């Protein structure tokens, strides 16, 4: 399973995709209003809660996000209200 997201100041779109061969198929997607969350990890946790039934026992093996802002020392200083993001907010397992 692959997690993809578009993180912006107005909204945050997150989606799960299953991978079969060379094809990605959307499994679950959700849109969040950024102003309803103080930090991105709170959005990620809410998405994980909502998406749990759609994982069907599979694990997320990869994730990618589009985020407006510069990357400095492996951290994104988001130009949105969501503050600083680091790749460490997702556990490796």
XYZ file of N, CA and C in Angstrom:
279
model
N 0.857 -1.167 0.000
C 0.000 0.000 0.000
C 0.902 1.230 0.000
N 0.487 2.244 -0.734
C 1.243 3.495 -0.847
C 0.350 4.630 -0.371
N 0.910 5.518 0.440
C 0.219 6.705 0.926
C 0.752 7.904 0.164
N -0.145 8.701 -0.401
C 0.250 9.906 -1.126
C -0.550 11.083 -0.600
N 0.069 12.266 -0.629
C -0.643 13.424 -0.131
C -0.218 14.727 -0.757
N -1.152 15.658 -0.772
C -0.929 17.035 -1.203
C -1.271 17.899 -0.001
N -0.246 18.496 0.595
C -0.414 19.244 1.836
C -0.348 20.728 1.533
N -1.438 21.429 1.796
C -1.484 22.854 1.519
C -2.067 23.637 2.676
N -2.050 24.931 2.534
C -2.531 25.813 3.592
C -4.034 25.785 3.747
N -4.757 25.486 2.661
C -6.209 25.443 2.706
C -6.728 24.041 2.964
N -6.128 23.076 2.262
C -6.597 21.700 2.394
C -5.445 20.725 2.298
N -5.717 19.531 2.765
C -4.750 18.442 2.710
C -5.472 17.227 2.149
N -5.029 16.745 0.998
C -5.606 15.553 0.385
C -4.668 14.386 0.628
N -5.194 13.309 1.192
C -4.413 12.095 1.430
C -5.130 10.924 0.776
N -4.349 9.974 0.257
C -4.946 8.814 -0.401
C -4.062 7.590 -0.236
N -4.711 6.435 -0.192
C -4.034 5.144 -0.195
C -4.195 4.518 -1.574
N -3.121 3.905 -2.057
C -3.145 3.225 -3.344
C -2.604 1.814 -3.170
N -3.268 0.861 -3.801
C -2.717 -0.486 -3.828
C -1.902 -0.615 -5.109
N -0.861 -1.430 -5.036
C 0.038 -1.620 -6.174
C -0.047 -3.072 -6.630
N -0.420 -3.241 -7.878
C -0.481 -4.576 -8.474
C 0.252 -4.504 -9.801
N 1.443 -5.115 -9.831
C 2.268 -5.009 -11.033
C 2.682 -3.569 -11.248
N 2.373 -3.037 -12.411
C 2.714 -1.647 -12.742
C 1.554 -0.693 -12.508
N 0.477 -1.168 -11.911
C -0.729 -0.366 -11.786
C -1.009 0.030 -10.340
N -1.331 1.308 -10.146
C -1.775 1.809 -8.846
C -3.284 2.013 -8.900
N -3.963 1.517 -7.867
C -5.408 1.649 -7.795
C -5.767 2.383 -6.513
N -6.544 3.480 -6.616
C -6.966 4.180 -5.396
C -7.838 3.282 -4.524
N -7.524 3.262 -3.232
C -8.251 2.432 -2.277
C -9.110 3.286 -1.355
N -8.554 4.427 -0.924
C -9.258 5.314 0.000
C -8.650 6.697 -0.118
N -9.492 7.723 -0.103
C -8.984 9.093 -0.121
C -9.848 9.965 0.774
N -9.211 11.004 1.300
C -9.907 11.910 2.203
C -9.305 13.301 2.092
N -10.149 14.292 2.203
C -9.718 15.696 2.188
C -9.954 16.280 3.582
N -8.966 17.028 4.069
C -9.053 17.671 5.374
C -8.847 19.175 5.205
N -9.546 19.960 5.995
C -9.291 21.400 6.021
C -8.089 21.641 6.931
N -7.053 22.238 6.390
C -5.815 22.436 7.152
C -6.036 23.243 8.417
N -6.933 24.219 8.364
C -7.135 25.082 9.535
C -7.764 24.345 10.719
N -8.287 23.140 10.465
C -8.881 22.358 11.549
C -7.842 21.588 12.369
N -6.565 21.641 11.952
C -5.503 20.876 12.608
C -4.304 21.779 12.866
N -3.717 21.670 14.037
C -2.563 22.491 14.400
C -1.280 21.997 13.740
N -1.194 20.697 13.467
C 0.018 20.087 12.919
C -0.359 18.993 11.930
N 0.548 18.726 10.985
C 0.285 17.702 9.987
C 0.148 16.318 10.601
N 0.911 16.006 11.626
C 0.815 14.658 12.199
C -0.580 14.374 12.749
N -1.325 15.410 13.144
C -2.702 15.213 13.599
C -3.606 14.829 12.428
N -3.352 15.415 11.264
C -4.084 15.027 10.051
C -3.748 13.585 9.701
N -2.463 13.243 9.747
C -2.027 11.889 9.409
C -2.665 10.858 10.346
N -2.739 11.183 11.626
C -3.351 10.257 12.588
C -4.842 10.085 12.329
N -5.518 11.175 11.994
C -6.947 11.083 11.691
C -7.172 10.289 10.406
N -6.325 10.508 9.410
C -6.427 9.731 8.173
C -6.207 8.248 8.463
N -5.206 7.927 9.260
C -4.925 6.528 9.599
C -6.119 5.885 10.294
N -6.769 6.625 11.167
C -7.955 6.107 11.861
C -9.064 5.810 10.852
N -9.318 6.749 9.945
C -10.385 6.585 8.967
C -10.072 5.506 7.930
N -8.796 5.358 7.591
C -8.390 4.444 6.528
C -8.151 3.015 7.000
N -8.153 2.776 8.298
C -7.780 1.476 8.851
C -8.546 0.314 8.217
N -9.828 0.465 8.026
C -10.629 -0.616 7.453
C -10.289 -0.894 5.989
N -9.678 0.071 5.310
C -9.362 -0.069 3.889
C -7.993 -0.706 3.647
N -7.209 -0.860 4.696
C -5.881 -1.462 4.535
C -5.953 -2.971 4.305
N -6.988 -3.603 4.750
C -7.193 -5.044 4.557
C -5.966 -5.856 4.963
N -5.370 -5.487 6.085
C -4.217 -6.228 6.586
C -2.892 -5.862 5.945
N -2.906 -5.027 4.924
C -1.657 -4.616 4.273
C -0.998 -3.491 5.061
N 0.317 -3.380 4.901
C 1.065 -2.288 5.521
C 1.380 -1.222 4.476
N 1.531 -0.002 4.935
C 1.984 1.072 4.048
C 3.489 0.908 3.886
N 3.947 0.716 2.649
C 5.363 0.459 2.384
C 6.087 1.678 1.825
N 5.320 2.686 1.389
C 5.939 3.897 0.847
C 4.964 5.053 1.019
N 5.523 6.256 1.121
C 4.699 7.458 1.233
C 5.407 8.613 0.538
N 4.625 9.479 -0.073
C 5.166 10.673 -0.715
C 4.179 11.813 -0.566
N 4.732 13.031 -0.385
C 3.890 14.191 -0.149
C 4.402 15.383 -0.939
N 3.469 16.147 -1.481
C 3.791 17.441 -2.056
C 3.486 18.491 -1.010
N 4.503 19.264 -0.632
C 4.342 20.261 0.423
C 5.011 21.551 -0.042
N 4.292 22.662 0.068
C 4.860 23.957 -0.308
C 5.809 24.433 0.786
N 7.088 24.605 0.433
C 8.068 25.106 1.389
C 9.435 24.505 1.164
N 10.470 25.170 1.656
C 11.838 24.684 1.467
C 12.182 23.518 2.402
N 13.066 22.645 1.922
C 13.591 21.550 2.744
C 14.977 21.949 3.222
N 15.163 22.011 4.540
C 16.445 22.380 5.144
C 16.744 21.366 6.241
N 17.913 20.702 6.151
C 18.309 19.692 7.139
C 17.252 18.603 7.304
N 16.733 18.114 6.184
C 15.775 17.018 6.167
C 14.445 17.378 6.835
N 14.120 18.642 6.885
C 12.843 19.116 7.420
C 12.247 20.101 6.431
N 10.922 20.079 6.337
C 10.227 21.043 5.497
C 9.732 22.161 6.395
N 10.073 23.381 6.028
C 9.474 24.523 6.718
C 8.285 24.937 5.857
N 7.131 24.375 6.188
C 5.940 24.569 5.368
C 5.527 26.029 5.348
N 5.091 26.473 4.189
C 4.598 27.838 4.066
C 3.126 27.903 4.457
N 2.640 26.832 5.053
C 1.240 26.759 5.473
C 1.154 26.928 6.979
N -0.053 26.821 7.477
C -0.276 26.938 8.927
C 0.152 25.677 9.665
N 0.631 24.662 8.962
C 0.949 23.397 9.614
C 2.360 23.351 10.177
N 3.097 24.436 10.070
C 4.407 24.515 10.700
C 5.476 23.662 10.069
N 6.410 23.173 10.877
C 7.538 22.368 10.408
C 7.181 20.903 10.325
N 7.609 20.256 9.257
C 7.363 18.826 9.087
C 8.685 18.106 8.966
N 8.753 16.923 9.518
C 9.937 16.102 9.423
C 9.535 14.696 8.987
N 10.393 13.995 8.264
C 10.017 12.644 7.849
C 9.871 11.668 9.007
N 10.236 12.071 10.208
C 10.173 11.179 11.347
C 8.782 11.016 11.930
N 7.783 11.747 11.403
C 6.444 11.610 11.978
C 5.770 10.320 11.551
N 6.348 9.577 10.619
C 5.819 8.262 10.245
C 6.782 7.197 10.724
N 6.319 6.253 11.517
C 7.191 5.156 11.929
C 7.589 4.324 10.729
N 8.770 3.743 10.788
C 9.286 2.947 9.676
C 8.565 1.627 9.530
N 7.924 1.107 10.556
C 7.242 -0.193 10.459
C 5.746 -0.038 10.517
